[in-house]
JSON list of C-alpha atoms in Angstrom, two decimals:
[
{"chain": "A", "resi": 1, "resn": "MET", "atom": "CA", "xyz": [12.89, 71.35, 115.55]},
{"chain": "A", "resi": 2, "resn": "SER", "atom": "CA", "xyz": [14.00, 67.40, 115.14]},
{"chain": "A", "resi": 3, "resn": "ALA", "atom": "CA", "xyz": [17.18, 65.62, 114.72]},
{"chain": "A", "resi": 4, "resn": "VAL", "atom": "CA", "xyz": [16.10, 64.87, 111.60]},
{"chain": "A", "resi": 5, "resn": "VAL", "atom": "CA", "xyz": [16.16, 68.58, 110.19]},
{"chain": "A", "resi": 6, "resn": "VAL", "atom": "CA", "xyz": [19.03, 69.38, 112.12]},
{"chain": "A", "resi": 7, "resn": "SER", "atom": "CA", "xyz": [20.92, 66.89, 110.42]},
{"chain": "A", "resi": 8, "resn": "ARG", "atom": "CA", "xyz": [20.10, 67.56, 106.98]},
{"chain": "A", "resi": 9, "resn": "ALA", "atom": "CA", "xyz": [20.58, 71.57, 107.62]},
{"chain": "A", "resi": 10, "resn": "PHE", "atom": "CA", "xyz": [23.80, 71.32, 108.83]},
{"chain": "A", "resi": 11, "resn": "ARG", "atom": "CA", "xyz": [25.03, 68.56, 105.28]},
{"chain": "A", "resi": 12, "resn": "SER", "atom": "CA", "xyz": [23.43, 71.40, 103.31]},
{"chain": "A", "resi": 13, "resn": "VAL", "atom": "CA", "xyz": [25.67, 74.65, 105.12]},
{"chain": "A", "resi": 14, "resn": "LEU", "atom": "CA", "xyz": [28.51, 71.79, 105.34]},
{"chain": "A", "resi": 15, "resn": "VAL", "atom": "CA", "xyz": [27.75, 71.30, 101.14]},
{"chain": "A", "resi": 16, "resn": "ALA", "atom": "CA", "xyz": [27.57, 74.47, 100.16]},
{"chain": "A", "resi": 17, "resn": "ALA", "atom": "CA", "xyz": [31.26, 75.62, 102.23]},
{"chain": "A", "resi": 18, "resn": "CYS", "atom": "CA", "xyz": [32.77, 72.62, 100.05]},
{"chain": "A", "resi": 19, "resn": "VAL", "atom": "CA", "xyz": [31.25, 74.42, 97.18]},
{"chain": "A", "resi": 20, "resn": "VAL", "atom": "CA", "xyz": [32.37, 77.73, 97.65]},
{"chain": "A", "resi": 21, "resn": "PHE", "atom": "CA", "xyz": [35.59, 77.28, 98.01]},
{"chain": "A", "resi": 22, "resn": "LEU", "atom": "CA", "xyz": [35.87, 74.84, 95.28]},
{"chain": "A", "resi": 23, "resn": "ALA", "atom": "CA", "xyz": [34.37, 77.83, 93.31]},
{"chain": "A", "resi": 24, "resn": "GLY", "atom": "CA", "xyz": [36.79, 79.97, 94.50]},
{"chain": "A", "resi": 25, "resn": "THR", "atom": "CA", "xyz": [40.20, 77.31, 93.90]},
{"chain": "A", "resi": 26, "resn": "ALA", "atom": "CA", "xyz": [39.09, 76.77, 90.61]},
{"chain": "A", "resi": 27, "resn": "THR", "atom": "CA", "xyz": [39.64, 80.59, 88.81]},
{"chain": "A", "resi": 28, "resn": "ALA", "atom": "CA", "xyz": [43.84, 80.66, 89.60]},
{"chain": "A", "resi": 29, "resn": "GLY", "atom": "CA", "xyz": [43.31, 79.68, 85.86]},
{"chain": "A", "resi": 30, "resn": "LEU", "atom": "CA", "xyz": [47.02, 78.65, 85.52]},
{"chain": "A", "resi": 31, "resn": "VAL", "atom": "CA", "xyz": [48.55, 75.85, 85.56]},
{"chain": "A", "resi": 32, "resn": "THR", "atom": "CA", "xyz": [52.50, 75.75, 85.31]},
{"chain": "A", "resi": 33, "resn": "ARG", "atom": "CA", "xyz": [55.88, 73.92, 85.31]},
{"chain": "A", "resi": 34, "resn": "THR", "atom": "CA", "xyz": [59.56, 74.28, 84.16]},
{"chain": "A", "resi": 35, "resn": "TYR", "atom": "CA", "xyz": [61.44, 71.00, 82.62]},
{"chain": "A", "resi": 36, "resn": "ASP", "atom": "CA", "xyz": [64.74, 70.84, 82.33]},
{"chain": "A", "resi": 37, "resn": "PHE", "atom": "CA", "xyz": [66.37, 68.73, 79.23]},
{"chain": "A", "resi": 38, "resn": "PRO", "atom": "CA", "xyz": [69.93, 67.14, 79.51]},
{"chain": "A", "resi": 39, "resn": "GLN", "atom": "CA", "xyz": [72.51, 67.76, 76.17]},
{"chain": "A", "resi": 40, "resn": "PRO", "atom": "CA", "xyz": [71.13, 65.54, 73.18]},
{"chain": "A", "resi": 41, "resn": "VAL", "atom": "CA", "xyz": [74.02, 62.83, 71.79]},
{"chain": "A", "resi": 42, "resn": "VAL", "atom": "CA", "xyz": [74.55, 63.01, 68.12]},
{"chain": "A", "resi": 43, "resn": "LYS", "atom": "CA", "xyz": [75.66, 59.96, 66.19]},
{"chain": "A", "resi": 44, "resn": "LEU", "atom": "CA", "xyz": [76.31, 58.87, 62.85]},
{"chain": "A", "resi": 45, "resn": "VAL", "atom": "CA", "xyz": [75.23, 55.77, 61.88]},
{"chain": "A", "resi": 46, "resn": "ASP", "atom": "CA", "xyz": [74.51, 54.14, 58.80]},
{"chain": "A", "resi": 47, "resn": "GLY", "atom": "CA", "xyz": [75.32, 57.63, 57.12]},
{"chain": "A", "resi": 48, "resn": "TYR", "atom": "CA", "xyz": [72.83, 59.52, 59.21]},
{"chain": "A", "resi": 49, "resn": "HIS", "atom": "CA", "xyz": [72.59, 61.61, 62.42]},
{"chain": "A", "resi": 50, "resn": "SER", "atom": "CA", "xyz": [70.95, 59.77, 64.86]},
{"chain": "A", "resi": 51, "resn": "VAL", "atom": "CA", "xyz": [69.43, 62.19, 67.82]},
{"chain": "A", "resi": 52, "resn": "ALA", "atom": "CA", "xyz": [68.53, 60.60, 70.55]},
{"chain": "A", "resi": 53, "resn": "MET", "atom": "CA", "xyz": [68.79, 62.60, 74.10]},
{"chain": "A", "resi": 54, "resn": "ASP", "atom": "CA", "xyz": [68.56, 60.66, 78.06]},
{"chain": "A", "resi": 55, "resn": "GLY", "atom": "CA", "xyz": [65.66, 60.01, 79.30]},
{"chain": "A", "resi": 56, "resn": "VAL", "atom": "CA", "xyz": [63.39, 61.43, 76.22]},
{"chain": "A", "resi": 57, "resn": "TRP", "atom": "CA", "xyz": [61.57, 59.17, 73.23]},
{"chain": "A", "resi": 58, "resn": "SER", "atom": "CA", "xyz": [62.39, 60.54, 69.38]},
{"chain": "A", "resi": 59, "resn": "TYR", "atom": "CA", "xyz": [60.35, 60.35, 67.10]},
{"chain": "A", "resi": 60, "resn": "GLY", "atom": "CA", "xyz": [59.50, 61.24, 62.67]},
{"chain": "A", "resi": 61, "resn": "ALA", "atom": "CA", "xyz": [56.82, 61.08, 60.60]},
{"chain": "A", "resi": 62, "resn": "PRO", "atom": "CA", "xyz": [57.25, 59.67, 57.72]},
{"chain": "A", "resi": 63, "resn": "GLY", "atom": "CA", "xyz": [60.15, 61.71, 55.54]},
{"chain": "A", "resi": 64, "resn": "GLU", "atom": "CA", "xyz": [60.26, 63.95, 58.91]},
{"chain": "A", "resi": 65, "resn": "PRO", "atom": "CA", "xyz": [63.19, 63.57, 60.42]},
{"chain": "A", "resi": 66, "resn": "VAL", "atom": "CA", "xyz": [63.48, 61.92, 63.20]},
{"chain": "A", "resi": 67, "resn": "LEU", "atom": "CA", "xyz": [63.87, 64.69, 66.55]},
{"chain": "A", "resi": 68, "resn": "PRO", "atom": "CA", "xyz": [63.38, 63.68, 70.79]},
{"chain": "A", "resi": 69, "resn": "VAL", "atom": "CA", "xyz": [60.30, 64.82, 71.94]},
{"chain": "A", "resi": 70, "resn": "ALA", "atom": "CA", "xyz": [58.79, 65.39, 75.48]},
{"chain": "A", "resi": 71, "resn": "ALA", "atom": "CA", "xyz": [56.04, 64.71, 76.97]},
{"chain": "A", "resi": 72, "resn": "ALA", "atom": "CA", "xyz": [54.18, 67.29, 79.87]},
{"chain": "A", "resi": 73, "resn": "ARG", "atom": "CA", "xyz": [51.39, 65.66, 82.41]},
{"chain": "A", "resi": 74, "resn": "LEU", "atom": "CA", "xyz": [49.77, 68.48, 84.83]},
{"chain": "A", "resi": 75, "resn": "LEU", "atom": "CA", "xyz": [47.05, 67.31, 86.57]},
{"chain": "A", "resi": 76, "resn": "LEU", "atom": "CA", "xyz": [44.50, 70.49, 85.71]},
{"chain": "A", "resi": 77, "resn": "PRO", "atom": "CA", "xyz": [42.61, 71.86, 88.30]},
{"chain": "A", "resi": 78, "resn": "PRO", "atom": "CA", "xyz": [39.26, 70.20, 89.41]},
{"chain": "A", "resi": 79, "resn": "GLY", "atom": "CA", "xyz": [36.27, 70.97, 86.64]},
{"chain": "A", "resi": 80, "resn": "GLU", "atom": "CA", "xyz": [38.44, 73.18, 84.13]},
{"chain": "A", "resi": 81, "resn": "ARG", "atom": "CA", "xyz": [39.14, 72.89, 80.92]},
{"chain": "A", "resi": 82, "resn": "VAL", "atom": "CA", "xyz": [42.32, 74.11, 78.57]},
{"chain": "A", "resi": 83, "resn": "ARG", "atom": "CA", "xyz": [41.58, 77.17, 77.07]},
{"chain": "A", "resi": 84, "resn": "ASP", "atom": "CA", "xyz": [45.72, 78.00, 76.17]},
{"chain": "A", "resi": 85, "resn": "VAL", "atom": "CA", "xyz": [48.83, 76.51, 76.05]},
{"chain": "A", "resi": 86, "resn": "ARG", "atom": "CA", "xyz": [51.88, 78.67, 76.22]},
{"chain": "A", "resi": 87, "resn": "VAL", "atom": "CA", "xyz": [55.29, 77.36, 77.00]},
{"chain": "A", "resi": 88, "resn": "VAL", "atom": "CA", "xyz": [58.10, 80.13, 76.81]},
{"chain": "A", "resi": 89, "resn": "PRO", "atom": "CA", "xyz": [61.49, 77.80, 76.13]},
{"chain": "A", "resi": 90, "resn": "GLY", "atom": "CA", "xyz": [65.01, 79.28, 77.11]},
{"chain": "A", "resi": 91, "resn": "GLU", "atom": "CA", "xyz": [67.88, 80.38, 75.83]},
{"chain": "A", "resi": 92, "resn": "ALA", "atom": "CA", "xyz": [69.16, 77.69, 72.56]},
{"chain": "A", "resi": 93, "resn": "VAL", "atom": "CA", "xyz": [71.93, 76.65, 72.18]},
{"chain": "A", "resi": 94, "resn": "VAL", "atom": "CA", "xyz": [73.36, 75.64, 68.67]},
{"chain": "A", "resi": 95, "resn": "LEU", "atom": "CA", "xyz": [75.09, 71.88, 68.42]},
{"chain": "A", "resi": 96, "resn": "GLY", "atom": "CA", "xyz": [76.32, 72.19, 65.38]},
{"chain": "A", "resi": 97, "resn": "ALA", "atom": "CA", "xyz": [75.61, 72.44, 61.51]},
{"chain": "A", "resi": 98, "resn": "GLY", "atom": "CA", "xyz": [75.99, 70.01, 58.80]},
{"chain": "A", "resi": 99, "resn": "TYR", "atom": "CA", "xyz": [74.83, 67.21, 59.77]},
{"chain": "A", "resi": 100, "resn": "LEU", "atom": "CA", "xyz": [72.09, 65.01, 58.20]},
{"chain": "A", "resi": 101, "resn": "VAL", "atom": "CA", "xyz": [69.32, 64.38, 60.73]},
{"chain": "A", "resi": 102, "resn": "GLU", "atom": "CA", "xyz": [67.84, 60.30, 60.19]},
{"chain": "A", "resi": 103, "resn": "PRO", "atom": "CA", "xyz": [64.36, 60.36, 58.37]},
{"chain": "A", "resi": 104, "resn": "GLY", "atom": "CA", "xyz": [61.22, 58.82, 60.26]},
{"chain": "A", "resi": 105, "resn": "GLN", "atom": "CA", "xyz": [60.21, 55.66, 57.97]},
{"chain": "A", "resi": 106, "resn": "PRO", "atom": "CA", "xyz": [56.23, 53.90, 58.12]},
{"chain": "A", "resi": 107, "resn": "GLN", "atom": "CA", "xyz": [55.68, 51.84, 60.76]},
{"chain": "A", "resi": 108, "resn": "TYR", "atom": "CA", "xyz": [54.02, 48.01, 59.52]},
{"chain": "A", "resi": 109, "resn": "PRO", "atom": "CA", "xyz": [53.24, 45.12, 61.78]},
{"chain": "A", "resi": 110, "resn": "LEU", "atom": "CA", "xyz": [54.65, 41.73, 61.61]},
{"chain": "A", "resi": 111, "resn": "SER", "atom": "CA", "xyz": [52.43, 40.42, 58.92]},
{"chain": "A", "resi": 112, "resn": "PHE", "atom": "CA", "xyz": [52.70, 42.75, 56.38]},
{"chain": "A", "resi": 113, "resn": "VAL", "atom": "CA", "xyz": [53.15, 41.25, 52.80]},
{"chain": "A", "resi": 114, "resn": "GLY", "atom": "CA", "xyz": [53.20, 44.05, 50.28]},
{"chain": "A", "resi": 115, "resn": "PRO", "atom": "CA", "xyz": [56.44, 46.53, 49.42]},
{"chain": "A", "resi": 116, "resn": "ILE", "atom": "CA", "xyz": [57.88, 48.49, 51.75]},
{"chain": "A", "resi": 117, "resn": "VAL", "atom": "CA", "xyz": [57.98, 52.12, 50.96]},
{"chain": "A", "resi": 118, "resn": "GLU", "atom": "CA", "xyz": [61.90, 53.74, 52.31]},
{"chain": "A", "resi": 119, "resn": "PHE", "atom": "CA", "xyz": [61.61, 57.32, 53.04]},
{"chain": "A", "resi": 120, "resn": "GLY", "atom": "CA", "xyz": [64.63, 59.54, 51.65]},
{"chain": "A", "resi": 121, "resn": "PRO", "atom": "CA", "xyz": [65.61, 62.79, 53.75]},
{"chain": "A", "resi": 122, "resn": "ASP", "atom": "CA", "xyz": [64.53, 65.17, 51.31]},
{"chain": "A", "resi": 123, "resn": "TYR", "atom": "CA", "xyz": [64.31, 67.71, 53.34]},
{"chain": "A", "resi": 124, "resn": "ALA", "atom": "CA", "xyz": [64.43, 70.83, 51.30]},
{"chain": "A", "resi": 125, "resn": "ALA", "atom": "CA", "xyz": [61.67, 70.45, 48.47]},
{"chain": "A", "resi": 126, "resn": "SER", "atom": "CA", "xyz": [59.40, 70.12, 52.09]},
{"chain": "A", "resi": 127, "resn": "GLY", "atom": "CA", "xyz": [59.79, 74.50, 51.57]},
{"chain": "A", "resi": 128, "resn": "ARG", "atom": "CA", "xyz": [59.66, 74.28, 55.60]},
{"chain": "A", "resi": 129, "resn": "SER", "atom": "CA", "xyz": [62.86, 76.30, 57.20]},
{"chain": "A", "resi": 130, "resn": "SER", "atom": "CA", "xyz": [62.84, 74.68, 60.41]},
{"chain": "A", "resi": 131, "resn": "TYR", "atom": "CA", "xyz": [61.55, 71.22, 62.58]},
{"chain": "A", "resi": 132, "resn": "PRO", "atom": "CA", "xyz": [59.37, 70.38, 64.22]},
{"chain": "A", "resi": 133, "resn": "GLY", "atom": "CA", "xyz": [58.79, 74.20, 63.71]},
{"chain": "A", "resi": 134, "resn": "ARG", "atom": "CA", "xyz": [57.02, 74.36, 66.58]},
{"chain": "A", "resi": 135, "resn": "LEU", "atom": "CA", "xyz": [57.96, 73.74, 70.65]},
{"chain": "A", "resi": 136, "resn": "ASN", "atom": "CA", "xyz": [55.03, 71.78, 71.68]},
{"chain": "A", "resi": 137, "resn": "ASP", "atom": "CA", "xyz": [51.91, 70.63, 70.12]},
{"chain": "A", "resi": 138, "resn": "ASP", "atom": "CA", "xyz": [47.59, 70.89, 71.61]},
{"chain": "A", "resi": 139, "resn": "ALA", "atom": "CA", "xyz": [47.42, 69.58, 74.54]},
{"chain": "A", "resi": 140, "resn": "ALA", "atom": "CA", "xyz": [45.42, 66.48, 74.58]},
{"chain": "A", "resi": 141, "resn": "VAL", "atom": "CA", "xyz": [42.98, 66.36, 77.91]},
{"chain": "A", "resi": 142, "resn": "GLY", "atom": "CA", "xyz": [42.22, 62.85, 79.19]},
{"chain": "A", "resi": 143, "resn": "ILE", "atom": "CA", "xyz": [40.35, 61.79, 82.64]},
{"chain": "A", "resi": 144, "resn": "PHE", "atom": "CA", "xyz": [41.83, 59.16, 85.20]},
{"chain": "A", "resi": 145, "resn": "ARG", "atom": "CA", "xyz": [38.92, 58.78, 87.36]},
{"chain": "A", "resi": 146, "resn": "GLY", "atom": "CA", "xyz": [37.51, 61.87, 87.98]},
{"chain": "A", "resi": 147, "resn": "HIS", "atom": "CA", "xyz": [40.80, 64.12, 87.40]},
{"chain": "A", "resi": 148, "resn": "GLY", "atom": "CA", "xyz": [41.81, 65.88, 84.17]},
{"chain": "A", "resi": 149, "resn": "ILE", "atom": "CA", "xyz": [45.11, 65.60, 83.09]},
{"chain": "A", "resi": 150, "resn": "ALA", "atom": "CA", "xyz": [46.67, 67.28, 79.92]},
{"chain": "A", "resi": 151, "resn": "ASN", "atom": "CA", "xyz": [49.26, 66.24, 77.82]},
{"chain": "A", "resi": 152, "resn": "VAL", "atom": "CA", "xyz": [51.10, 68.21, 75.82]},
{"chain": "A", "resi": 153, "resn": "ALA", "atom": "CA", "xyz": [54.59, 67.31, 73.99]},
{"chain": "A", "resi": 154, "resn": "LEU", "atom": "CA", "xyz": [57.90, 69.80, 73.52]},
{"chain": "A", "resi": 155, "resn": "HIS", "atom": "CA", "xyz": [60.12, 69.96, 71.21]},
{"chain": "A", "resi": 156, "resn": "PRO", "atom": "CA", "xyz": [63.02, 70.69, 72.86]},
{"chain": "A", "resi": 157, "resn": "VAL", "atom": "CA", "xyz": [65.76, 70.62, 70.18]},
{"chain": "A", "resi": 158, "resn": "GLU", "atom": "CA", "xyz": [64.60, 72.01, 66.35]},
{"chain": "A", "resi": 159, "resn": "TYR", "atom": "CA", "xyz": [66.71, 70.55, 63.10]},
{"chain": "A", "resi": 160, "resn": "ARG", "atom": "CA", "xyz": [67.36, 73.13, 60.11]},
{"chain": "A", "resi": 161, "resn": "PRO", "atom": "CA", "xyz": [68.37, 71.45, 56.93]},
{"chain": "A", "resi": 162, "resn": "SER", "atom": "CA", "xyz": [69.13, 74.52, 54.83]},
{"chain": "A", "resi": 163, "resn": "ASP", "atom": "CA", "xyz": [73.04, 74.27, 56.97]},
{"chain": "A", "resi": 164, "resn": "GLY", "atom": "CA", "xyz": [71.97, 71.22, 59.04]},
{"chain": "A", "resi": 165, "resn": "SER", "atom": "CA", "xyz": [72.02, 72.90, 62.31]},
{"chain": "A", "resi": 166, "resn": "LEU", "atom": "CA", "xyz": [70.88, 71.38, 64.99]},
{"chain": "A", "resi": 167, "resn": "SER", "atom": "CA", "xyz": [69.71, 73.89, 68.30]},
{"chain": "A", "resi": 168, "resn": "TRP", "atom": "CA", "xyz": [68.80, 71.98, 72.33]},
{"chain": "A", "resi": 169, "resn": "TYR", "atom": "CA", "xyz": [66.54, 74.06, 74.77]},
{"chain": "A", "resi": 170, "resn": "PRO", "atom": "CA", "xyz": [67.62, 72.98, 77.74]},
{"chain": "A", "resi": 171, "resn": "THR", "atom": "CA", "xyz": [64.79, 74.42, 79.29]},
{"chain": "A", "resi": 172, "resn": "MET", "atom": "CA", "xyz": [61.18, 74.75, 78.36]},
{"chain": "A", "resi": 173, "resn": "THR", "atom": "CA", "xyz": [58.17, 76.85, 80.18]},
{"chain": "A", "resi": 174, "resn": "VAL", "atom": "CA", "xyz": [54.83, 74.74, 79.93]},
{"chain": "A", "resi": 175, "resn": "GLU", "atom": "CA", "xyz": [52.12, 77.51, 81.26]},
{"chain": "A", "resi": 176, "resn": "ILE", "atom": "CA", "xyz": [48.22, 76.38, 80.96]},
{"chain": "A", "resi": 177, "resn": "THR", "atom": "CA", "xyz": [45.63, 78.86, 81.36]},
{"chain": "A", "resi": 178, "resn": "THR", "atom": "CA", "xyz": [42.37, 77.27, 82.31]},
{"chain": "A", "resi": 179, "resn": "GLU", "atom": "CA", "xyz": [38.30, 77.47, 82.91]},
{"chain": "A", "resi": 180, "resn": "PRO", "atom": "CA", "xyz": [35.56, 76.53, 84.71]},
{"chain": "A", "resi": 181, "resn": "ASP", "atom": "CA", "xyz": [33.82, 74.10, 83.04]},
{"chain": "A", "resi": 182, "resn": "PRO", "atom": "CA", "xyz": [30.51, 73.27, 84.68]},
{"chain": "A", "resi": 183, "resn": "SER", "atom": "CA", "xyz": [30.43, 70.11, 82.09]},
{"chain": "A", "resi": 184, "resn": "VAL", "atom": "CA", "xyz": [33.78, 68.99, 83.40]},
{"chain": "A", "resi": 185, "resn": "MET", "atom": "CA", "xyz": [33.24, 69.95, 87.04]},
{"chain": "A", "resi": 186, "resn": "ASP", "atom": "CA", "xyz": [29.76, 67.62, 85.89]},
{"chain": "A", "resi": 187, "resn": "ALA", "atom": "CA", "xyz": [32.06, 65.18, 85.24]},
{"chain": "A", "resi": 188, "resn": "ALA", "atom": "CA", "xyz": [35.04, 65.44, 88.22]},
{"chain": "A", "resi": 189, "resn": "ARG", "atom": "CA", "xyz": [32.01, 64.88, 90.78]},
{"chain": "A", "resi": 190, "resn": "ARG", "atom": "CA", "xyz": [30.86, 61.73, 89.57]},
{"chain": "A", "resi": 191, "resn": "GLY", "atom": "CA", "xyz": [33.63, 60.28, 88.62]},
{"chain": "A", "resi": 192, "resn": "VAL", "atom": "CA", "xyz": [36.22, 61.47, 91.26]},
{"chain": "A", "resi": 193, "resn": "ARG", "atom": "CA", "xyz": [38.07, 58.92, 93.57]},
{"chain": "A", "resi": 194, "resn": "ARG", "atom": "CA", "xyz": [40.62, 59.67, 96.50]},
{"chain": "A", "resi": 195, "resn": "ASP", "atom": "CA", "xyz": [41.13, 56.14, 97.72]},
{"chain": "A", "resi": 196, "resn": "GLU", "atom": "CA", "xyz": [44.48, 54.68, 98.48]},
{"chain": "A", "resi": 197, "resn": "GLY", "atom": "CA", "xyz": [45.48, 53.19, 95.28]},
{"chain": "A", "resi": 198, "resn": "THR", "atom": "CA", "xyz": [44.15, 56.20, 93.51]},
{"chain": "A", "resi": 199, "resn": "VAL", "atom": "CA", "xyz": [46.06, 59.00, 94.32]},
{"chain": "A", "resi": 200, "resn": "GLU", "atom": "CA", "xyz": [49.67, 56.70, 94.08]},
{"chain": "A", "resi": 201, "resn": "ARG", "atom": "CA", "xyz": [48.63, 56.25, 91.13]},
{"chain": "A", "resi": 202, "resn": "ILE", "atom": "CA", "xyz": [47.63, 60.49, 89.58]},
{"chain": "A", "resi": 203, "resn": "ARG", "atom": "CA", "xyz": [50.68, 60.69, 91.61]},
{"chain": "A", "resi": 204, "resn": "ALA", "atom": "CA", "xyz": [52.31, 58.78, 89.11]},
{"chain": "A", "resi": 205, "resn": "LEU", "atom": "CA", "xyz": [51.11, 60.02, 85.83]},
{"chain": "A", "resi": 206, "resn": "ILE", "atom": "CA", "xyz": [51.57, 63.51, 86.34]},
{"chain": "A", "resi": 207, "resn": "ASP", "atom": "CA", "xyz": [54.53, 65.79, 86.97]},
{"chain": "A", "resi": 208, "resn": "ASN", "atom": "CA", "xyz": [52.78, 68.57, 89.27]},
{"chain": "A", "resi": 209, "resn": "ALA", "atom": "CA", "xyz": [51.57, 66.37, 92.50]},
{"chain": "A", "resi": 210, "resn": "GLY", "atom": "CA", "xyz": [51.31, 68.77, 94.33]},
{"chain": "A", "resi": 211, "resn": "ALA", "atom": "CA", "xyz": [48.29, 70.19, 92.73]},
{"chain": "A", "resi": 212, "resn": "ASP", "atom": "CA", "xyz": [46.16, 66.83, 93.39]},
{"chain": "A", "resi": 213, "resn": "PRO", "atom": "CA", "xyz": [45.07, 67.73, 96.95]},
{"chain": "A", "resi": 214, "resn": "ALA", "atom": "CA", "xyz": [42.45, 70.07, 95.49]},
{"chain": "A", "resi": 215, "resn": "TYR", "atom": "CA", "xyz": [40.81, 66.53, 94.39]},
{"chain": "A", "resi": 216, "resn": "SER", "atom": "CA", "xyz": [40.11, 65.31, 97.51]},
{"chain": "A", "resi": 217, "resn": "LEU", "atom": "CA", "xyz": [37.75, 68.67, 98.88]},
{"chain": "A", "resi": 218, "resn": "LEU", "atom": "CA", "xyz": [36.28, 67.29, 96.12]},
{"chain": "A", "resi": 219, "resn": "GLY", "atom": "CA", "xyz": [35.73, 64.46, 96.97]},
{"chain": "A", "resi": 220, "resn": "ARG", "atom": "CA", "xyz": [34.29, 65.35, 100.71]},
{"chain": "A", "resi": 221, "resn": "GLU", "atom": "CA", "xyz": [32.40, 67.28, 98.89]},
{"chain": "A", "resi": 222, "resn": "THR", "atom": "CA", "xyz": [30.41, 64.84, 97.12]},
{"chain": "A", "resi": 223, "resn": "LYS", "atom": "CA", "xyz": [30.22, 61.90, 99.41]},
{"chain": "A", "resi": 224, "resn": "ALA", "atom": "CA", "xyz": [28.55, 65.21, 101.81]},
{"chain": "A", "resi": 225, "resn": "ARG", "atom": "CA", "xyz": [26.44, 65.28, 98.66]},
{"chain": "A", "resi": 226, "resn": "ARG", "atom": "CA", "xyz": [25.43, 61.84, 98.71]},
{"chain": "A", "resi": 227, "resn": "LEU", "atom": "CA", "xyz": [24.61, 61.73, 102.38]},
{"chain": "A", "resi": 228, "resn": "LEU", "atom": "CA", "xyz": [22.13, 64.81, 101.40]},
{"chain": "A", "resi": 229, "resn": "ASP", "atom": "CA", "xyz": [20.88, 62.91, 98.61]},
{"chain": "A", "resi": 230, "resn": "PRO", "atom": "CA", "xyz": [21.82, 59.03, 98.59]},
{"chain": "A", "resi": 231, "resn": "ALA", "atom": "CA", "xyz": [19.89, 58.54, 95.31]},
{"chain": "A", "resi": 232, "resn": "PRO", "atom": "CA", "xyz": [21.71, 58.76, 92.62]},
{"chain": "A", "resi": 233, "resn": "ALA", "atom": "CA", "xyz": [23.36, 61.37, 90.37]}
]
């Protein structure tokens, strides 16, 4: 047997070993992280109560109360997609009642010349018992250089217009259930990069930086495949 044949056989074994290892890590199926939130600060501004939380931005659709919204940014296992998102809150803390939270307003460009519409706090007319009425939004998944990142909006403050009460969750645990997806794995293999700049950028974009070494293995497996078959994938 020639040296070339032996070399190719060794590369095949290496690639197979990488694939088997990746298949084992991809079946974990759960990405979780707990977030802590400071107590909101409520201030009376121009007749409305403003609710702010340190390190968290606030948002309210036009006519809906403006409340803090946090972002969970979690790296997914290589080749997996989101199947389900579950948020487990800590015990709610009631801040008080009788608040009239400021309503969100439409955003207009500087060049806008039409009439400006201002929304009032007609929360009772909506028939909703609380705002935002949910602990989290659906996950929005993005890909950065082969790395799948799930972004989940969290709502740590709840407002009840019937009595004007505000409640806050000091902690929220995000649980993302994942499942293998061949198309996602194929895209990851084609696009994954693990150079120093990419690794630093990825770790700045996510909250679970300890999860990214799995992509290093994927990068080595992809490199081994290219050595075995240098033709473009």
